[in-house]
Amino acid sequence: MKAMTIEEKCIDTIRCLAMDAVQKANSGHPGTPMALAPAAFVLWTEHLRYNPRKPDWFNRDRFVLSNGHASMLQYAVLHLTGYDISLDDIKAFRQWGSNTPGHPEYRLTPGIETTTGPLGQGIMTAVGMAMAEAHLAAIFNKDDIKIIDHHTYVFCSDGDLMEGASHEAASVAGHLGLGKLICLYDNNHITIEGNTSLTYSDDVAKRFEAYHWHVQDLGDQGNDLKAISDAFAAAKAVTDKPSMILLRTHIGYGAPHKQDTPEAHGSPLGADEIKLTKEFYGWPPDEDFLVPEDVRVYMKKVIEQGKDTEQSWDKLKEAYQNKYPAEYALLQQYVAQELPDGWDKDVPVYKPEDGPKATREISSAFLHAVADKLPWLLGGSGDLEPSTLTLIKSSGYFSKEHYENRNIAWGIREHVMCAASSGLQLHGGVRAYAATFFIFTDYARPAIRLACIMELPVIYVMTHDSIGLGEDGTTHQPVEHLASLRAMPHLCVIRPADANEAAWAWHTAIARAKGPTMLVLTRQKLPIADSSKTGSARGLQQGAYILSKEKGDKPALILIATGSEVQLALEAQQKLWEEDIDARVVSMPSWELFREQTENYRQQVLPPAVKARVAIEAGSPEGWEQWIGEKGVMIGLTHFGSSAPAKELFKHYGFTVDNVLEKSRKLLQHEKVDRV
């Protein structure tokens, strides 16, 4: 091994671990870790505040690898700095059961703050983390004690900045003046298909300056440790703007035949090329996964530094507790987010005489009833608050002048709204909700999916749930969305039938601590079920319940419905009784909650012996066969909607009492024939 400084040796250790792990896995991305190793080394040894022995201490800096394909960069650094990632874990990169997957995954690997991979998602999520820090700092910091005081760092790539989602992130962060957000852009000019000049000629510096960011362009100084460190220091000194550091690097640095080529991006370098690259570094060419002892000693110094950093904060926290006991107790509430006794006592209960109400209206009433008791709840809408009705009336809008406020005006930016809501949740100390029209989950789907993968309890409030929104027409009528979102693992979808079910839907969402909840709410007003004659709306918590029981011991027919179509089922039941057909009505607001119930409960609601079942939902019938069985009938939509008043649309597409009756009669007639 040639003579080199200990810093150079540490950096080359990172590079070689990345090369060797990708080669052993026979898949992965070695080039970017090789290029960014100097920047990562500088950040982890000089600027990032963390404790490897306690990765989740609250006032740590957050780091997000938005270009998640470069995961071996992060794993190598985490291993060297003392996180619970062994050399065997590095060797098991991308293998079954390992904690070093192809892209970083939250909760799986110590030190990973968020799951990344789809480009652009990381930088958007980081915006939410920075917002959470700013919000808590504004509420709890004092002139003499800054109890919340940390940065969010992001590494991002050409791909991140090409994705349109990053524009939303940059716009929001610049508008809000998030000075604790620092991004380093790895400008390596290479994507999978070739040089970025094929598709990309943005002036990134001017772009981010236009978004009101502090921008530093370091040029071709990817290996200049002082220049990189000075840039991080300068970024930290700017407190009223997010910072972007542009750094020209060389993908696959040191690989004699593959540096600055697409081949270094997404494939192993090959054994021969790795040997030549190690020779270029002055590294033993035949040694794999080598971590020199002096590198271990040097890098482990951060373990003690991390302990000292956290202990210093612990002392600060103790001083804060002594001087500001009320604020300290409140901070503990924000972090723990335990629901206090009586938090829901002021949630209104609705009666039929209150008149029909759109289920979206209940968001406003619910938030008004609980906001003061759940001060850590915050969120907002994608420029649709007058329609989604999700304003916390006791607070103003979150802004760079008032980070303490709880209402977030996301603008027309559904991508960043949902990704940053995940960031708020990941940061801790807040509970996030995000609202828009149900149709616009199409824009937010990648972020919603990542929240599901991470099982984050973000609350999505989606209004204008069906063809019931009427005249806005086909483009705004979500026909296939219930089916597609029910197919997403870990997402709890709830479509309530009236005001009381909507209140319980919100209640359920607040109480859920694992996985996102999506409330799917109507634009149109719906009558309120008479609880003296029907089952309690509290049954929503079980996902499905008997809303209106049959008159005899066993139903001849079960009508199952969700949302606005439950009223059709209730009206049809009355007509069927007049025909001596003993029907049961089941309200089924949430498939996911119903699946969580015991088999005994599920069979009480949907007795297996009753094969005659009619489901009614103004959406795609996909998936309903599991509830109605082979002989059941589904009244749904297998086509897009149209522009017309809602009542006309429901009538035209068969969502009428007469059609429910006709389908029920035919089904029962077939049942008789089958029995004969």
CSV table of C-alpha atoms in Angstrom, one decimal, residues 46-380:
chain,number,residue,atom,x,y,z
A,46,GLU,CA,-16.6,17.1,10.4
A,47,HIS,CA,-20.2,18.3,10.2
A,48,LEU,CA,-22.9,15.7,10.8
A,49,ARG,CA,-24.0,15.5,14.5
A,50,TYR,CA,-25.0,12.0,15.3
A,51,ASN,CA,-24.3,9.2,17.8
A,52,PRO,CA,-23.8,5.7,16.2
A,53,ARG,CA,-24.6,4.0,19.5
A,54,LYS,CA,-28.0,5.8,19.7
A,55,PRO,CA,-29.0,6.5,16.1
A,56,ASP,CA,-32.5,7.9,17.0
A,57,TRP,CA,-31.6,10.5,19.6
A,58,PHE,CA,-33.9,13.4,19.0
A,59,ASN,CA,-31.6,16.4,18.3
A,60,ARG,CA,-29.4,14.6,15.8
A,61,ASP,CA,-28.8,15.8,12.3
A,62,ARG,CA,-30.7,14.0,9.7
A,63,PHE,CA,-29.1,12.6,6.5
A,64,VAL,CA,-31.0,11.6,3.4
A,65,LEU,CA,-29.5,9.8,0.5
A,66,SER,CA,-31.9,10.8,-2.2
A,67,ASN,CA,-29.9,9.0,-4.8
A,68,GLY,CA,-30.6,5.8,-3.0
A,69,HIS,CA,-29.0,3.6,-5.7
A,70,ALA,CA,-25.7,4.7,-4.1
A,71,SER,CA,-26.7,2.9,-0.9
A,72,MET,CA,-23.2,1.2,-0.5
A,73,LEU,CA,-21.8,4.7,0.1
A,74,GLN,CA,-24.0,5.0,3.2
A,75,TYR,CA,-23.6,1.5,4.4
A,76,ALA,CA,-19.8,1.8,4.1
A,77,VAL,CA,-19.8,5.0,6.1
A,78,LEU,CA,-22.2,3.7,8.7
A,79,HIS,CA,-20.1,0.6,9.2
A,80,LEU,CA,-16.9,2.6,9.6
A,81,THR,CA,-18.4,5.2,12.0
A,82,GLY,CA,-19.6,2.5,14.4
A,83,TYR,CA,-23.3,1.9,13.5
A,84,ASP,CA,-24.5,-1.6,14.0
A,85,ILE,CA,-23.6,-2.7,10.5
A,86,SER,CA,-20.9,-5.4,10.4
A,87,LEU,CA,-18.5,-6.3,7.7
A,88,ASP,CA,-20.5,-9.4,7.2
A,89,ASP,CA,-23.5,-7.2,6.6
A,90,ILE,CA,-21.5,-5.3,3.9
A,91,LYS,CA,-20.6,-8.7,2.3
A,92,ALA,CA,-24.3,-9.6,2.3
A,93,PHE,CA,-25.2,-6.5,0.3
A,94,ARG,CA,-28.5,-7.1,-1.6
A,95,GLN,CA,-29.0,-10.6,-0.3
A,96,TRP,CA,-32.0,-12.2,1.3
A,97,GLY,CA,-32.4,-11.3,5.0
A,98,SER,CA,-29.6,-8.7,5.0
A,99,ASN,CA,-29.8,-5.3,6.5
A,100,THR,CA,-28.0,-3.8,3.5
A,101,PRO,CA,-30.7,-3.9,0.7
A,102,GLY,CA,-30.2,-2.4,-2.7
A,103,HIS,CA,-31.7,0.9,-1.6
A,104,PRO,CA,-31.8,2.3,1.9
A,105,GLU,CA,-34.8,1.2,4.0
A,106,TYR,CA,-36.1,2.9,7.1
A,107,ARG,CA,-36.2,0.7,10.2
A,108,LEU,CA,-34.3,-2.1,8.6
A,109,THR,CA,-30.8,-0.5,8.8
A,110,PRO,CA,-29.5,1.6,11.8
A,111,GLY,CA,-28.8,5.1,10.7
A,112,ILE,CA,-31.2,5.2,7.7
A,113,GLU,CA,-33.7,8.0,8.2
A,114,THR,CA,-36.0,7.3,5.3
A,115,THR,CA,-36.5,4.7,2.6
A,116,THR,CA,-35.2,6.1,-0.7
A,117,GLY,CA,-34.9,4.8,-4.2
A,118,PRO,CA,-37.5,6.4,-6.5
A,119,LEU,CA,-35.5,9.5,-7.6
A,120,GLY,CA,-36.8,12.8,-6.2
A,121,GLN,CA,-38.6,11.3,-3.2
A,122,GLY,CA,-35.6,11.7,-0.9
A,123,ILE,CA,-35.2,15.4,-1.4
A,124,MET,CA,-39.0,15.9,-1.0
A,125,THR,CA,-39.0,13.9,2.2
A,126,ALA,CA,-36.1,15.9,3.6
A,127,VAL,CA,-38.1,19.1,3.1
A,128,GLY,CA,-40.6,17.7,5.6
A,129,MET,CA,-37.9,16.9,8.0
A,130,ALA,CA,-36.6,20.4,7.8
A,131,MET,CA,-40.1,21.8,8.3
A,132,ALA,CA,-40.5,19.7,11.4
A,133,GLU,CA,-37.3,21.0,12.9
A,134,ALA,CA,-38.3,24.6,12.1
A,135,HIS,CA,-41.7,24.1,13.6
A,136,LEU,CA,-40.5,22.5,16.9
A,137,ALA,CA,-37.7,25.0,17.2
A,138,ALA,CA,-40.1,27.9,16.8
A,139,ILE,CA,-42.4,26.5,19.6
A,140,PHE,CA,-39.8,25.3,22.1
A,141,ASN,CA,-36.6,27.2,21.7
A,142,LYS,CA,-35.7,30.1,24.1
A,143,ASP,CA,-33.3,32.9,23.7
A,144,ASP,CA,-30.9,31.2,26.1
A,145,ILE,CA,-31.6,27.5,25.3
A,146,LYS,CA,-32.1,26.1,21.8
A,147,ILE,CA,-33.4,22.7,22.6
A,148,ILE,CA,-34.3,21.9,19.0
A,149,ASP,CA,-31.3,22.8,16.8
A,150,HIS,CA,-30.2,20.5,14.0
A,151,HIS,CA,-29.7,20.3,10.2
A,152,THR,CA,-31.1,18.0,7.5
A,153,TYR,CA,-28.5,17.0,4.9
A,154,VAL,CA,-29.3,15.5,1.5
A,155,PHE,CA,-27.1,14.0,-1.2
A,156,CYS,CA,-28.9,14.1,-4.6
A,157,SER,CA,-28.1,13.3,-8.2
A,158,ASP,CA,-28.8,14.3,-11.7
A,159,GLY,CA,-31.7,11.9,-11.7
A,160,ASP,CA,-33.2,13.5,-8.6
A,161,LEU,CA,-33.1,16.9,-10.2
A,162,MET,CA,-34.5,15.7,-13.5
A,163,GLU,CA,-37.6,14.3,-11.8
A,164,GLY,CA,-40.3,17.0,-11.7
A,165,ALA,CA,-41.0,16.2,-8.1
A,166,SER,CA,-37.7,17.9,-7.1
A,167,HIS,CA,-39.0,21.2,-8.5
A,168,GLU,CA,-41.9,21.1,-6.1
A,169,ALA,CA,-39.5,20.4,-3.2
A,170,ALA,CA,-37.1,23.2,-4.2
A,171,SER,CA,-40.0,25.6,-4.6
A,172,VAL,CA,-41.5,24.9,-1.2
A,173,ALA,CA,-38.2,24.9,0.7
A,174,GLY,CA,-37.1,28.2,-0.9
A,175,HIS,CA,-40.5,29.8,-0.2
A,176,LEU,CA,-40.4,28.7,3.4
A,177,GLY,CA,-36.7,29.8,3.9
A,178,LEU,CA,-35.7,26.4,5.4
A,179,GLY,CA,-32.2,27.4,6.4
A,180,LYS,CA,-31.4,24.1,8.1
A,181,LEU,CA,-31.8,22.2,4.9
A,182,ILE,CA,-28.5,21.5,3.1
A,183,CYS,CA,-28.3,19.6,-0.2
A,184,LEU,CA,-25.2,18.4,-2.1
A,185,TYR,CA,-25.8,17.8,-5.8
A,186,ASP,CA,-23.5,15.1,-7.2
A,187,ASN,CA,-23.1,16.5,-10.7
A,188,ASN,CA,-21.4,13.5,-12.3
A,189,HIS,CA,-22.9,13.9,-15.8
A,190,ILE,CA,-23.8,10.2,-16.1
A,191,THR,CA,-27.1,8.3,-16.0
A,192,ILE,CA,-27.9,4.7,-17.1
A,193,GLU,CA,-28.4,5.6,-20.7
A,194,GLY,CA,-25.3,7.7,-21.2
A,195,ASN,CA,-24.0,11.2,-20.6
A,196,THR,CA,-26.6,13.6,-19.2
A,197,SER,CA,-26.0,15.8,-22.2
A,198,LEU,CA,-28.4,13.5,-24.1
A,199,THR,CA,-31.3,14.9,-22.2
A,200,TYR,CA,-30.2,17.5,-19.6
A,201,SER,CA,-28.7,21.0,-19.9
A,202,ASP,CA,-30.3,22.8,-17.0
A,203,ASP,CA,-28.4,25.6,-15.3
A,204,VAL,CA,-28.9,24.1,-11.9
A,205,ALA,CA,-27.3,27.0,-10.0
A,206,LYS,CA,-29.6,29.5,-11.6
A,207,ARG,CA,-32.6,27.3,-11.1
A,208,PHE,CA,-32.0,27.0,-7.4
A,209,GLU,CA,-31.1,30.7,-7.1
A,210,ALA,CA,-34.5,31.4,-8.7
A,211,TYR,CA,-36.1,29.2,-6.0
A,212,HIS,CA,-34.4,31.4,-3.4
A,213,TRP,CA,-31.8,29.0,-2.3
A,214,HIS,CA,-28.2,29.8,-1.2
A,215,VAL,CA,-26.1,28.2,-4.0
A,216,GLN,CA,-22.4,27.3,-4.1
A,217,ASP,CA,-20.9,25.9,-7.2
A,218,LEU,CA,-17.6,24.1,-6.3
A,219,GLY,CA,-16.9,23.0,-9.9
A,220,ASP,CA,-14.6,20.0,-10.4
A,221,GLN,CA,-13.5,19.7,-6.7
A,222,GLY,CA,-14.9,16.3,-5.9
A,223,ASN,CA,-11.7,15.3,-4.1
A,224,ASP,CA,-10.9,18.6,-2.5
A,225,LEU,CA,-11.7,17.9,1.2
A,226,LYS,CA,-11.2,21.5,2.3
A,227,ALA,CA,-13.3,23.0,-0.4
A,228,ILE,CA,-16.1,20.5,0.4
A,229,SER,CA,-15.8,21.2,4.2
A,230,ASP,CA,-15.8,24.9,3.7
A,231,ALA,CA,-18.9,24.7,1.6
A,232,PHE,CA,-20.8,22.8,4.3
A,233,ALA,CA,-19.6,25.4,6.8
A,234,ALA,CA,-20.8,28.2,4.6
A,235,ALA,CA,-24.2,26.5,4.1
A,236,LYS,CA,-24.6,26.2,7.8
A,237,ALA,CA,-23.9,29.9,8.2
A,238,VAL,CA,-26.8,30.8,6.0
A,239,THR,CA,-29.9,30.5,8.2
A,240,ASP,CA,-32.7,32.1,6.1
A,241,LYS,CA,-32.4,30.0,2.9
A,242,PRO,CA,-31.9,26.3,2.1
A,243,SER,CA,-28.5,25.6,0.6
A,244,MET,CA,-27.5,23.8,-2.5
A,245,ILE,CA,-23.9,22.8,-3.1
A,246,LEU,CA,-23.0,21.8,-6.7
A,247,LEU,CA,-20.1,19.4,-6.8
A,248,ARG,CA,-18.7,18.0,-10.1
A,249,THR,CA,-17.6,14.5,-9.4
A,250,HIS,CA,-16.4,11.6,-11.6
A,251,ILE,CA,-18.4,8.4,-11.4
A,252,GLY,CA,-16.3,5.4,-10.9
A,253,TYR,CA,-13.4,7.5,-9.8
A,254,GLY,CA,-10.1,5.8,-10.4
A,255,ALA,CA,-11.4,3.0,-12.6
A,256,PRO,CA,-9.1,3.2,-15.7
A,257,HIS,CA,-11.6,2.0,-18.3
A,258,LYS,CA,-15.0,2.9,-16.6
A,259,GLN,CA,-14.5,6.2,-14.9
A,260,ASP,CA,-17.1,8.7,-16.4
A,261,THR,CA,-19.0,6.0,-18.2
A,262,PRO,CA,-22.5,4.6,-17.8
A,263,GLU,CA,-21.0,1.2,-17.1
A,264,ALA,CA,-19.8,2.5,-13.7
A,265,HIS,CA,-23.3,3.6,-12.8
A,266,GLY,CA,-25.5,0.4,-12.5
A,267,SER,CA,-23.3,-2.6,-12.9
A,268,PRO,CA,-20.3,-4.3,-11.1
A,269,LEU,CA,-17.0,-3.1,-12.4
A,270,GLY,CA,-15.7,-6.6,-12.9
A,271,ALA,CA,-12.8,-8.3,-11.1
A,272,ASP,CA,-10.1,-7.1,-13.5
A,273,GLU,CA,-11.2,-3.5,-13.4
A,274,ILE,CA,-11.5,-3.6,-9.6
A,275,LYS,CA,-7.9,-4.8,-9.4
A,276,LEU,CA,-6.7,-2.0,-11.7
A,277,THR,CA,-8.7,0.6,-9.7
A,278,LYS,CA,-7.2,-0.6,-6.4
A,279,GLU,CA,-3.8,-0.3,-7.9
A,280,PHE,CA,-4.6,3.2,-8.9
A,281,TYR,CA,-5.5,3.9,-5.3
A,282,GLY,CA,-2.4,2.2,-4.1
A,283,TRP,CA,-4.5,-0.5,-2.5
A,284,PRO,CA,-3.7,-4.2,-2.3
A,285,PRO,CA,-5.3,-5.4,-5.5
A,286,ASP,CA,-6.1,-9.0,-4.3
A,287,GLU,CA,-7.6,-8.1,-0.9
A,288,ASP,CA,-11.4,-7.8,-0.8
A,289,PHE,CA,-13.4,-6.0,1.9
A,290,LEU,CA,-10.2,-4.6,3.5
A,291,VAL,CA,-10.5,-2.2,6.3
A,292,PRO,CA,-7.1,-1.2,7.6
A,293,GLU,CA,-6.7,-1.1,11.3
A,294,ASP,CA,-5.6,2.6,11.3
A,295,VAL,CA,-8.8,3.4,9.4
A,296,ARG,CA,-10.9,1.7,12.0
A,297,VAL,CA,-9.1,3.6,14.8
A,298,TYR,CA,-9.4,6.9,13.0
A,299,MET,CA,-13.1,6.5,12.1
A,300,LYS,CA,-14.1,5.2,15.5
A,301,LYS,CA,-13.2,8.5,17.0
A,302,VAL,CA,-16.6,9.7,15.9
A,303,ILE,CA,-18.2,7.2,18.4
A,304,GLU,CA,-16.8,9.1,21.3
A,305,GLN,CA,-17.6,12.4,19.5
A,306,GLY,CA,-21.2,11.2,19.1
A,307,LYS,CA,-21.5,10.3,22.7
A,308,ASP,CA,-20.2,13.7,23.7
A,309,THR,CA,-22.6,15.4,21.3
A,310,GLU,CA,-25.6,13.6,22.7
A,311,GLN,CA,-24.5,14.1,26.3
A,312,SER,CA,-24.1,17.8,25.7
A,313,TRP,CA,-27.7,17.9,24.5
A,314,ASP,CA,-28.8,15.9,27.5
A,315,LYS,CA,-27.2,18.5,29.8
A,316,LEU,CA,-29.0,21.2,27.7
A,317,LYS,CA,-32.2,19.3,28.0
A,318,GLU,CA,-31.8,19.1,31.8
A,319,ALA,CA,-31.2,22.8,32.0
A,320,TYR,CA,-34.3,23.4,29.9
A,321,GLN,CA,-36.4,21.1,32.1
A,322,ASN,CA,-35.3,23.0,35.2
A,323,LYS,CA,-35.8,26.5,33.8
A,324,TYR,CA,-38.9,25.8,31.6
A,325,PRO,CA,-40.7,22.8,33.1
A,326,ALA,CA,-44.0,23.5,31.4
A,327,GLU,CA,-42.5,23.7,28.0
A,328,TYR,CA,-40.4,20.6,28.7
A,329,ALA,CA,-43.4,18.6,29.6
A,330,LEU,CA,-45.2,19.8,26.5
A,331,LEU,CA,-42.2,18.8,24.4
A,332,GLN,CA,-42.4,15.3,25.8
A,333,GLN,CA,-46.0,15.2,24.8
A,334,TYR,CA,-45.1,16.2,21.2
A,335,VAL,CA,-42.5,13.5,21.0
A,336,ALA,CA,-44.6,10.7,22.6
A,337,GLN,CA,-47.9,11.7,21.0
A,338,GLU,CA,-49.9,9.7,23.5
A,339,LEU,CA,-53.6,10.4,23.2
A,340,PRO,CA,-54.7,12.2,26.5
A,341,ASP,CA,-57.8,11.1,28.3
A,342,GLY,CA,-60.8,12.8,26.9
A,343,TRP,CA,-59.1,14.0,23.8
A,344,ASP,CA,-62.2,13.1,21.7
A,345,LYS,CA,-64.9,14.2,24.1
A,346,ASP,CA,-65.9,17.3,22.1
A,347,VAL,CA,-66.2,15.5,18.8
A,348,PRO,CA,-69.8,16.1,17.8
A,349,VAL,CA,-72.4,13.4,17.4
A,350,TYR,CA,-74.9,14.0,14.5
A,351,LYS,CA,-78.6,13.2,14.4
A,352,PRO,CA,-80.9,13.0,11.3
A,353,GLU,CA,-82.5,16.3,12.2
A,354,ASP,CA,-79.1,18.0,11.8
A,355,GLY,CA,-79.7,17.6,8.1
A,356,PRO,CA,-77.6,16.0,5.3
A,357,LYS,CA,-73.9,16.7,5.5
A,358,ALA,CA,-71.0,16.0,3.1
A,359,THR,CA,-68.5,13.7,4.9
A,360,ARG,CA,-65.8,16.2,4.0
A,361,GLU,CA,-67.5,18.7,6.2
A,362,ILE,CA,-66.7,16.6,9.2
A,363,SER,CA,-63.0,17.2,8.9
A,364,SER,CA,-63.5,20.8,9.9
A,365,ALA,CA,-65.7,19.9,12.9
A,366,PHE,CA,-63.3,17.1,14.0
A,367,LEU,CA,-60.2,19.2,13.8
A,368,HIS,CA,-61.9,22.0,15.7
A,369,ALA,CA,-62.9,19.6,18.4
A,370,VAL,CA,-59.5,18.0,18.9
A,371,ALA,CA,-56.8,20.5,17.8
A,372,ASP,CA,-56.1,22.0,21.2
A,373,LYS,CA,-55.9,18.6,22.8
A,374,LEU,CA,-53.5,17.2,20.1
A,375,PRO,CA,-51.1,20.2,19.6
A,376,TRP,CA,-48.7,18.0,17.7
A,377,LEU,CA,-51.2,17.5,14.9
A,378,LEU,CA,-50.5,19.6,11.8
A,379,GLY,CA,-51.1,19.5,8.1
A,380,GLY,CA,-52.7,21.1,5.1
